[in-house]
PDB file of C-alpha atoms and ligand atoms in Angstrom:
ATOM      1  CA  MET A 653      -4.302  18.298  15.571  1.00  0.00           C
ATOM      2  CA  ARG A 654      -5.345  15.310  16.617  1.00  0.00           C
ATOM      3  CA  PRO A 655      -4.916  11.958  14.585  1.00  0.00           C
ATOM      4  CA  ASN A 656      -7.641  10.864  12.028  1.00  0.00           C
ATOM      5  CA  ILE A 657      -9.064   7.703  13.113  1.00  0.00           C
ATOM      6  CA  GLN A 658     -10.602   5.855  10.773  1.00  0.00           C
ATOM      7  CA  ALA A 659     -13.715   3.372  11.038  1.00  0.00           C
ATOM      8  CA  LEU A 660     -15.355   1.085   8.701  1.00  0.00           C
ATOM      9  CA  ILE A 661     -19.184   0.864   8.362  1.00  0.00           C
ATOM     10  CA  VAL A 662     -20.304  -2.663   7.029  1.00  0.00           C
ATOM     11  CA  ILE A 663     -23.614  -1.955   5.642  1.00  0.00           C
ATOM     12  CA  ASP A 664     -26.358  -4.796   6.143  1.00  0.00           C
ATOM     13  CA  VAL A 665     -24.630  -7.825   4.975  1.00  0.00           C
ATOM     14  CA  GLN A 666     -27.468  -9.929   5.628  1.00  0.00           C
ATOM     15  CA  ASN A 667     -29.094 -13.246   3.806  1.00  0.00           C
ATOM     16  CA  ASP A 668     -32.092 -11.475   3.280  1.00  0.00           C
ATOM     17  CA  PHE A 669     -30.179  -8.769   0.386  1.00  0.00           C
ATOM     18  CA  CYS A 670     -27.987 -11.228  -0.764  1.00  0.00           C
ATOM     19  CA  PRO A 671     -28.777 -13.778  -3.843  1.00  0.00           C
ATOM     20  CA  GLY A 672     -31.695 -16.038  -2.387  1.00  0.00           C
ATOM     21  CA  GLY A 673     -32.891 -13.405   0.183  1.00  0.00           C
ATOM     22  CA  ALA A 674     -36.513 -11.790   0.522  1.00  0.00           C
ATOM     23  CA  LEU A 675     -34.991  -8.535  -0.868  1.00  0.00           C
ATOM     24  CA  ALA A 676     -32.226  -9.704  -2.743  1.00  0.00           C
ATOM     25  CA  VAL A 677     -29.655  -7.475  -4.479  1.00  0.00           C
ATOM     26  CA  ALA A 678     -28.137  -8.712  -7.412  1.00  0.00           C
ATOM     27  CA  ASP A 679     -24.528  -9.884  -6.838  1.00  0.00           C
ATOM     28  CA  GLY A 680     -24.765  -8.947  -3.245  1.00  0.00           C
ATOM     29  CA  ASP A 681     -22.547 -11.783  -1.864  1.00  0.00           C
ATOM     30  CA  ALA A 682     -19.721 -10.524  -4.271  1.00  0.00           C
ATOM     31  CA  ILE A 683     -18.256  -8.097  -2.096  1.00  0.00           C
ATOM     32  CA  ILE A 684     -17.759 -10.173   0.969  1.00  0.00           C
ATOM     33  CA  PRO A 685     -14.246 -11.361   0.018  1.00  0.00           C
ATOM     34  CA  ARG A 686     -13.547  -7.491  -0.208  1.00  0.00           C
ATOM     35  CA  ILE A 687     -14.851  -6.483   2.749  1.00  0.00           C
ATOM     36  CA  ASN A 688     -13.304  -9.274   4.957  1.00  0.00           C
ATOM     37  CA  ALA A 689      -9.894  -8.040   3.347  1.00  0.00           C
ATOM     38  CA  LEU A 690     -10.665  -4.337   4.393  1.00  0.00           C
ATOM     39  CA  MET A 691     -11.855  -5.080   7.771  1.00  0.00           C
ATOM     40  CA  ARG A 692      -8.200  -6.037   9.107  1.00  0.00           C
ATOM     41  CA  GLU A 693      -7.048  -2.126   7.609  1.00  0.00           C
ATOM     42  CA  PHE A 694      -9.468  -0.465  10.331  1.00  0.00           C
ATOM     43  CA  ALA A 695      -8.695   0.785  13.777  1.00  0.00           C
ATOM     44  CA  VAL A 696     -12.740   0.765  14.307  1.00  0.00           C
ATOM     45  CA  ARG A 697     -15.042  -1.570  12.707  1.00  0.00           C
ATOM     46  CA  VAL A 698     -18.812  -1.411  13.111  1.00  0.00           C
ATOM     47  CA  LEU A 699     -21.505  -3.843  11.479  1.00  0.00           C
ATOM     48  CA  THR A 700     -25.057  -2.767  10.798  1.00  0.00           C
ATOM     49  CA  GLN A 701     -28.120  -5.188  11.015  1.00  0.00           C
ATOM     50  CA  ASP A 702     -31.534  -4.322   9.573  1.00  0.00           C
ATOM     51  CA  TRP A 703     -33.589  -5.686  12.344  1.00  0.00           C
ATOM     52  CA  HIS A 704     -37.402  -5.433  11.734  1.00  0.00           C
ATOM     53  CA  PRO A 705     -40.508  -6.734  13.919  1.00  0.00           C
ATOM     54  CA  ALA A 706     -42.945  -8.723  11.777  1.00  0.00           C
ATOM     55  CA  ASP A 707     -45.712  -5.948  11.866  1.00  0.00           C
ATOM     56  CA  HIS A 708     -43.000  -3.387  10.505  1.00  0.00           C
ATOM     57  CA  SER A 709     -44.522  -0.304   8.689  1.00  0.00           C
ATOM     58  CA  SER A 710     -42.142  -0.502   5.718  1.00  0.00           C
ATOM     59  CA  PHE A 711     -43.461  -4.035   4.558  1.00  0.00           C
ATOM     60  CA  ALA A 712     -45.946  -4.405   1.752  1.00  0.00           C
ATOM     61  CA  ALA A 713     -47.555  -7.380   3.372  1.00  0.00           C
ATOM     62  CA  ASN A 714     -48.741  -4.986   6.246  1.00  0.00           C
ATOM     63  CA  HIS A 715     -50.455  -2.524   4.326  1.00  0.00           C
ATOM     64  CA  PRO A 716     -53.754  -4.412   2.471  1.00  0.00           C
ATOM     65  CA  GLY A 717     -53.754  -4.052  -1.162  1.00  0.00           C
ATOM     66  CA  ALA A 718     -50.265  -2.977  -1.714  1.00  0.00           C
ATOM     67  CA  ALA A 719     -47.554  -4.061  -3.956  1.00  0.00           C
ATOM     68  CA  PRO A 720     -44.176  -4.640  -2.920  1.00  0.00           C
ATOM     69  CA  PHE A 721     -41.871  -1.557  -3.921  1.00  0.00           C
ATOM     70  CA  SER A 722     -44.828   0.676  -4.216  1.00  0.00           C
ATOM     71  CA  LEU A 723     -44.572   4.093  -2.451  1.00  0.00           C
ATOM     72  CA  THR A 724     -46.804   5.105   0.439  1.00  0.00           C
ATOM     73  CA  GLN A 725     -46.782   8.268   2.748  1.00  0.00           C
ATOM     74  CA  MET A 726     -45.776   8.050   6.303  1.00  0.00           C
ATOM     75  CA  PRO A 727     -46.136  11.201   9.163  1.00  0.00           C
ATOM     76  CA  TYR A 728     -42.171  11.429   7.971  1.00  0.00           C
ATOM     77  CA  GLY A 729     -42.690  11.265   4.387  1.00  0.00           C
ATOM     78  CA  PRO A 730     -42.635   8.666   1.360  1.00  0.00           C
ATOM     79  CA  GLN A 731     -41.603   5.583   2.257  1.00  0.00           C
ATOM     80  CA  VAL A 732     -40.911   2.313  -0.151  1.00  0.00           C
ATOM     81  CA  LEU A 733     -43.134  -0.537   0.957  1.00  0.00           C
ATOM     82  CA  TRP A 734     -40.651  -3.542   0.862  1.00  0.00           C
ATOM     83  CA  PRO A 735     -41.094  -7.219   0.811  1.00  0.00           C
ATOM     84  CA  THR A 736     -41.091  -8.611   4.292  1.00  0.00           C
ATOM     85  CA  HIS A 737     -37.304  -8.577   5.060  1.00  0.00           C
ATOM     86  CA  CYS A 738     -34.624  -9.075   8.014  1.00  0.00           C
ATOM     87  CA  VAL A 739     -37.490 -10.072  10.458  1.00  0.00           C
ATOM     88  CA  GLN A 740     -35.753 -10.048  14.066  1.00  0.00           C
ATOM     89  CA  GLY A 741     -34.878 -13.771  15.016  1.00  0.00           C
ATOM     90  CA  THR A 742     -35.338 -15.133  11.663  1.00  0.00           C
ATOM     91  CA  PRO A 743     -32.350 -16.752   8.807  1.00  0.00           C
ATOM     92  CA  GLY A 744     -33.040 -13.729   6.714  1.00  0.00           C
ATOM     93  CA  ALA A 745     -31.887 -11.157   9.579  1.00  0.00           C
ATOM     94  CA  ASP A 746     -28.556 -12.950   9.995  1.00  0.00           C
ATOM     95  CA  PHE A 747     -25.314 -11.696   8.813  1.00  0.00           C
ATOM     96  CA  HIS A 748     -24.318 -13.739   5.429  1.00  0.00           C
ATOM     97  CA  ASP A 749     -22.369 -16.754   6.675  1.00  0.00           C
ATOM     98  CA  GLY A 750     -19.213 -15.615   4.597  1.00  0.00           C
ATOM     99  CA  LEU A 751     -18.925 -12.380   6.302  1.00  0.00           C
ATOM    100  CA  ALA A 752     -16.290 -12.325   9.316  1.00  0.00           C
ATOM    101  CA  THR A 753     -18.145 -10.723  11.960  1.00  0.00           C
ATOM    102  CA  ASP A 754     -15.622 -11.582  14.961  1.00  0.00           C
ATOM    103  CA  PRO A 755     -13.454  -8.815  13.954  1.00  0.00           C
ATOM    104  CA  ALA A 756     -16.402  -6.356  14.738  1.00  0.00           C
ATOM    105  CA  ASP A 757     -16.241  -3.896  17.312  1.00  0.00           C
ATOM    106  CA  LEU A 758     -19.963  -2.994  17.455  1.00  0.00           C
ATOM    107  CA  ILE A 759     -22.953  -4.402  15.777  1.00  0.00           C
ATOM    108  CA  ILE A 760     -25.681  -2.013  15.550  1.00  0.00           C
ATOM    109  CA  ARG A 761     -29.333  -2.567  14.917  1.00  0.00           C
ATOM    110  CA  LYS A 762     -31.866  -0.449  13.008  1.00  0.00           C
ATOM    111  CA  GLY A 763     -35.690  -0.432  11.913  1.00  0.00           C
ATOM    112  CA  PHE A 764     -36.720  -2.224  15.006  1.00  0.00           C
ATOM    113  CA  ARG A 765     -39.255   0.174  15.704  1.00  0.00           C
ATOM    114  CA  SER A 766     -42.745  -0.995  13.876  1.00  0.00           C
ATOM    115  CA  GLY A 767     -43.833   2.847  12.792  1.00  0.00           C
ATOM    116  CA  ILE A 768     -40.578   3.913  11.452  1.00  0.00           C
ATOM    117  CA  ASP A 769     -37.934   2.433   8.670  1.00  0.00           C
ATOM    118  CA  SER A 770     -34.331   3.352   9.236  1.00  0.00           C
ATOM    119  CA  TYR A 771     -32.259   3.355   6.276  1.00  0.00           C
ATOM    120  CA  SER A 772     -29.612   5.092   7.699  1.00  0.00           C
ATOM    121  CA  ALA A 773     -27.181   3.622  10.172  1.00  0.00           C
ATOM    122  CA  PHE A 774     -27.309   7.270  12.147  1.00  0.00           C
ATOM    123  CA  PHE A 775     -30.963   8.341  12.141  1.00  0.00           C
ATOM    124  CA  GLU A 776     -34.440   6.784  11.440  1.00  0.00           C
ATOM    125  CA  ASN A 777     -36.339   8.139   8.209  1.00  0.00           C
ATOM    126  CA  ASP A 778     -37.799  10.966  10.121  1.00  0.00           C
ATOM    127  CA  ARG A 779     -33.970  12.171   9.785  1.00  0.00           C
ATOM    128  CA  GLU A 780     -34.003  13.227  13.436  1.00  0.00           C
ATOM    129  CA  THR A 781     -34.274  10.059  15.775  1.00  0.00           C
ATOM    130  CA  PRO A 782     -30.770   9.148  16.384  1.00  0.00           C
ATOM    131  CA  THR A 783     -29.350   5.255  16.560  1.00  0.00           C
ATOM    132  CA  GLY A 784     -26.886   5.952  18.727  1.00  0.00           C
ATOM    133  CA  LEU A 785     -23.864   5.320  16.421  1.00  0.00           C
ATOM    134  CA  GLU A 786     -22.698   8.696  16.087  1.00  0.00           C
ATOM    135  CA  GLY A 787     -22.266   9.239  19.884  1.00  0.00           C
ATOM    136  CA  TYR A 788     -20.303   5.654  19.956  1.00  0.00           C
ATOM    137  CA  LEU A 789     -17.843   7.046  16.824  1.00  0.00           C
ATOM    138  CA  ARG A 790     -17.056  10.353  18.697  1.00  0.00           C
ATOM    139  CA  ASN A 791     -16.479   8.599  21.771  1.00  0.00           C
ATOM    140  CA  ARG A 792     -13.863   6.417  20.238  1.00  0.00           C
ATOM    141  CA  GLY A 793     -12.460   9.571  18.746  1.00  0.00           C
ATOM    142  CA  VAL A 794     -13.516   8.483  15.033  1.00  0.00           C
ATOM    143  CA  THR A 795     -13.183  11.417  12.434  1.00  0.00           C
ATOM    144  CA  ASP A 796     -13.182   9.359   9.036  1.00  0.00           C
ATOM    145  CA  LEU A 797     -15.508   7.101   7.739  1.00  0.00           C
ATOM    146  CA  THR A 798     -15.434   4.413   4.785  1.00  0.00           C
ATOM    147  CA  LEU A 799     -18.748   2.680   3.747  1.00  0.00           C
ATOM    148  CA  VAL A 800     -19.092  -0.730   2.368  1.00  0.00           C
ATOM    149  CA  GLY A 801     -22.289  -3.158   2.049  1.00  0.00           C
ATOM    150  CA  LEU A 802     -25.814  -3.183   0.589  1.00  0.00           C
ATOM    151  CA  ALA A 803     -27.643  -1.633  -0.438  1.00  0.00           C
ATOM    152  CA  THR A 804     -25.765   1.783  -2.473  1.00  0.00           C
ATOM    153  CA  ASP A 805     -28.800   3.676  -3.199  1.00  0.00           C
ATOM    154  CA  PHE A 806     -30.560   3.140   0.339  1.00  0.00           C
ATOM    155  CA  CYS A 807     -28.992   2.023   3.350  1.00  0.00           C
ATOM    156  CA  VAL A 808     -25.253   2.962   2.328  1.00  0.00           C
ATOM    157  CA  GLY A 809     -26.224   6.150   0.732  1.00  0.00           C
ATOM    158  CA  TYR A 810     -28.648   7.516   3.464  1.00  0.00           C
ATOM    159  CA  SER A 811     -25.920   6.171   5.915  1.00  0.00           C
ATOM    160  CA  ALA A 812     -23.147   8.309   3.995  1.00  0.00           C
ATOM    161  CA  ILE A 813     -25.107  11.291   3.461  1.00  0.00           C
ATOM    162  CA  ASP A 814     -26.246  11.656   7.216  1.00  0.00           C
ATOM    163  CA  ALA A 815     -22.441  11.367   8.218  1.00  0.00           C
ATOM    164  CA  ALA A 816     -21.284  13.703   5.899  1.00  0.00           C
ATOM    165  CA  ARG A 817     -23.836  16.006   7.427  1.00  0.00           C
ATOM    166  CA  LEU A 818     -22.557  14.968  10.866  1.00  0.00           C
ATOM    167  CA  GLY A 819     -19.024  16.614   9.777  1.00  0.00           C
ATOM    168  CA  PHE A 820     -17.210  12.911   9.174  1.00  0.00           C
ATOM    169  CA  GLY A 821     -15.146  12.574   6.388  1.00  0.00           C
ATOM    170  CA  VAL A 822     -17.070   9.901   4.490  1.00  0.00           C
ATOM    171  CA  THR A 823     -15.494   7.357   1.670  1.00  0.00           C
ATOM    172  CA  VAL A 824     -17.979   5.257  -0.092  1.00  0.00           C
ATOM    173  CA  LEU A 825     -16.023   2.210  -1.916  1.00  0.00           C
ATOM    174  CA  GLU A 826     -18.286   1.742  -4.458  1.00  0.00           C
ATOM    175  CA  ASP A 827     -16.953  -1.692  -5.716  1.00  0.00           C
ATOM    176  CA  ALA A 828     -17.644  -3.148  -2.053  1.00  0.00           C
ATOM    177  CA  CYS A 829     -21.261  -2.083  -2.537  1.00  0.00           C
ATOM    178  CA  ARG A 830     -24.301  -3.148  -4.674  1.00  0.00           C
ATOM    179  CA  ALA A 831     -27.576  -1.634  -5.665  1.00  0.00           C
ATOM    180  CA  ILE A 832     -30.934  -2.175  -5.722  1.00  0.00           C
ATOM    181  CA  ASP A 833     -31.640   0.356  -8.319  1.00  0.00           C
ATOM    182  CA  LEU A 834     -35.712   0.940  -8.029  1.00  0.00           C
ATOM    183  CA  ASP A 835     -36.413   3.562 -10.707  1.00  0.00           C
ATOM    184  CA  GLY A 836     -33.204   5.277 -10.938  1.00  0.00           C
ATOM    185  CA  SER A 837     -32.468   5.310  -7.373  1.00  0.00           C
ATOM    186  CA  LEU A 838     -28.773   4.743  -7.736  1.00  0.00           C
ATOM    187  CA  ALA A 839     -28.210   7.483 -10.159  1.00  0.00           C
ATOM    188  CA  LYS A 840     -30.279   9.731  -7.485  1.00  0.00           C
ATOM    189  CA  ALA A 841     -28.117   8.140  -4.454  1.00  0.00           C
ATOM    190  CA  ARG A 842     -24.812   8.807  -6.289  1.00  0.00           C
ATOM    191  CA  ASP A 843     -25.759  12.280  -7.142  1.00  0.00           C
ATOM    192  CA  GLU A 844     -27.048  13.069  -3.801  1.00  0.00           C
ATOM    193  CA  MET A 845     -23.758  11.582  -2.124  1.00  0.00           C
ATOM    194  CA  LYS A 846     -21.733  13.765  -4.179  1.00  0.00           C
ATOM    195  CA  ARG A 847     -23.549  17.042  -3.463  1.00  0.00           C
ATOM    196  CA  ALA A 848     -23.102  16.144   0.330  1.00  0.00           C
ATOM    197  CA  GLY A 849     -19.389  16.136  -0.126  1.00  0.00           C
ATOM    198  CA  VAL A 850     -19.288  11.880   0.001  1.00  0.00           C
ATOM    199  CA  VAL A 851     -16.210  10.573  -1.985  1.00  0.00           C
ATOM    200  CA  LEU A 852     -17.043   8.184  -4.168  1.00  0.00           C
ATOM    201  CA  ALA A 853     -14.087   5.805  -4.676  1.00  0.00           C
TER     202      ALA A 853
HETATM  203  C1  VGL B2054     -32.193  -1.764   3.125  1.00  0.00           C
HETATM  204  C2  VGL B2054     -34.472  -1.301   2.022  1.00  0.00           C
HETATM  205  C3  VGL B2054     -35.003  -1.460   3.213  1.00  0.00           C
HETATM  206  C4  VGL B2054     -30.874  -1.646   2.653  1.00  0.00           C
HETATM  207  C5  VGL B2054     -32.983  -2.133   4.251  1.00  0.00           C
HETATM  208  O1  VGL B2054     -30.110  -2.407   3.536  1.00  0.00           O
HETATM  209  O2  VGL B2054     -30.253  -0.746   1.903  1.00  0.00           O
HETATM  210  N1  VGL B2054     -33.235  -1.397   1.923  1.00  0.00           N
HETATM  211  N2  VGL B2054     -34.431  -2.142   4.226  1.00  0.00           N
HETATM  212 ZN1   ZN B2055     -35.425  -2.707   5.982  1.00  0.00          ZN
END
């Protein structure tokens, strides 16, 4: 038996998801001290960064007449239209100043194609275009993942479910996550994570 190798995956701890940001998650910055402490306990540490071009199709502003937080149909299925957030190269896309980024082995960016959103760190929202993270983790012998960050019901949840489907052991540390909770999205995400075999701790 090969040993279990544990990775910490820190999802989207960026200014726009923290208080004062364009798509602020309530108390989003409260999880940062815990995440910084956790980083020291893992053999492999990955940060993800939501990284959209200004013309990204997930922005309500790019759909004339559409309200932020409304739903639209994309070729790959339903898509929430978000306030403009995490635009490449803007301060909102930077990691929060309090996050210790130096310990990261890898920073992976997602959502950089204008026609498709990417909540998950593994696959874009068509659920089949890979980001490359799976290959990186397998190459490093990683077997188990612990996920933390923002937001529990979108990028953390989608990443956790994809990871479980890929065969990784997956734990989500809920007290090191915060949720957007749009129309019951948190309860739904928790349900789907549990059904996928994700451990909510
Ligand atoms: C996220 C909505 C849009 C997230 C990213 O990080 O959960 N949510 N883009
Ligand atoms: Zn986004």
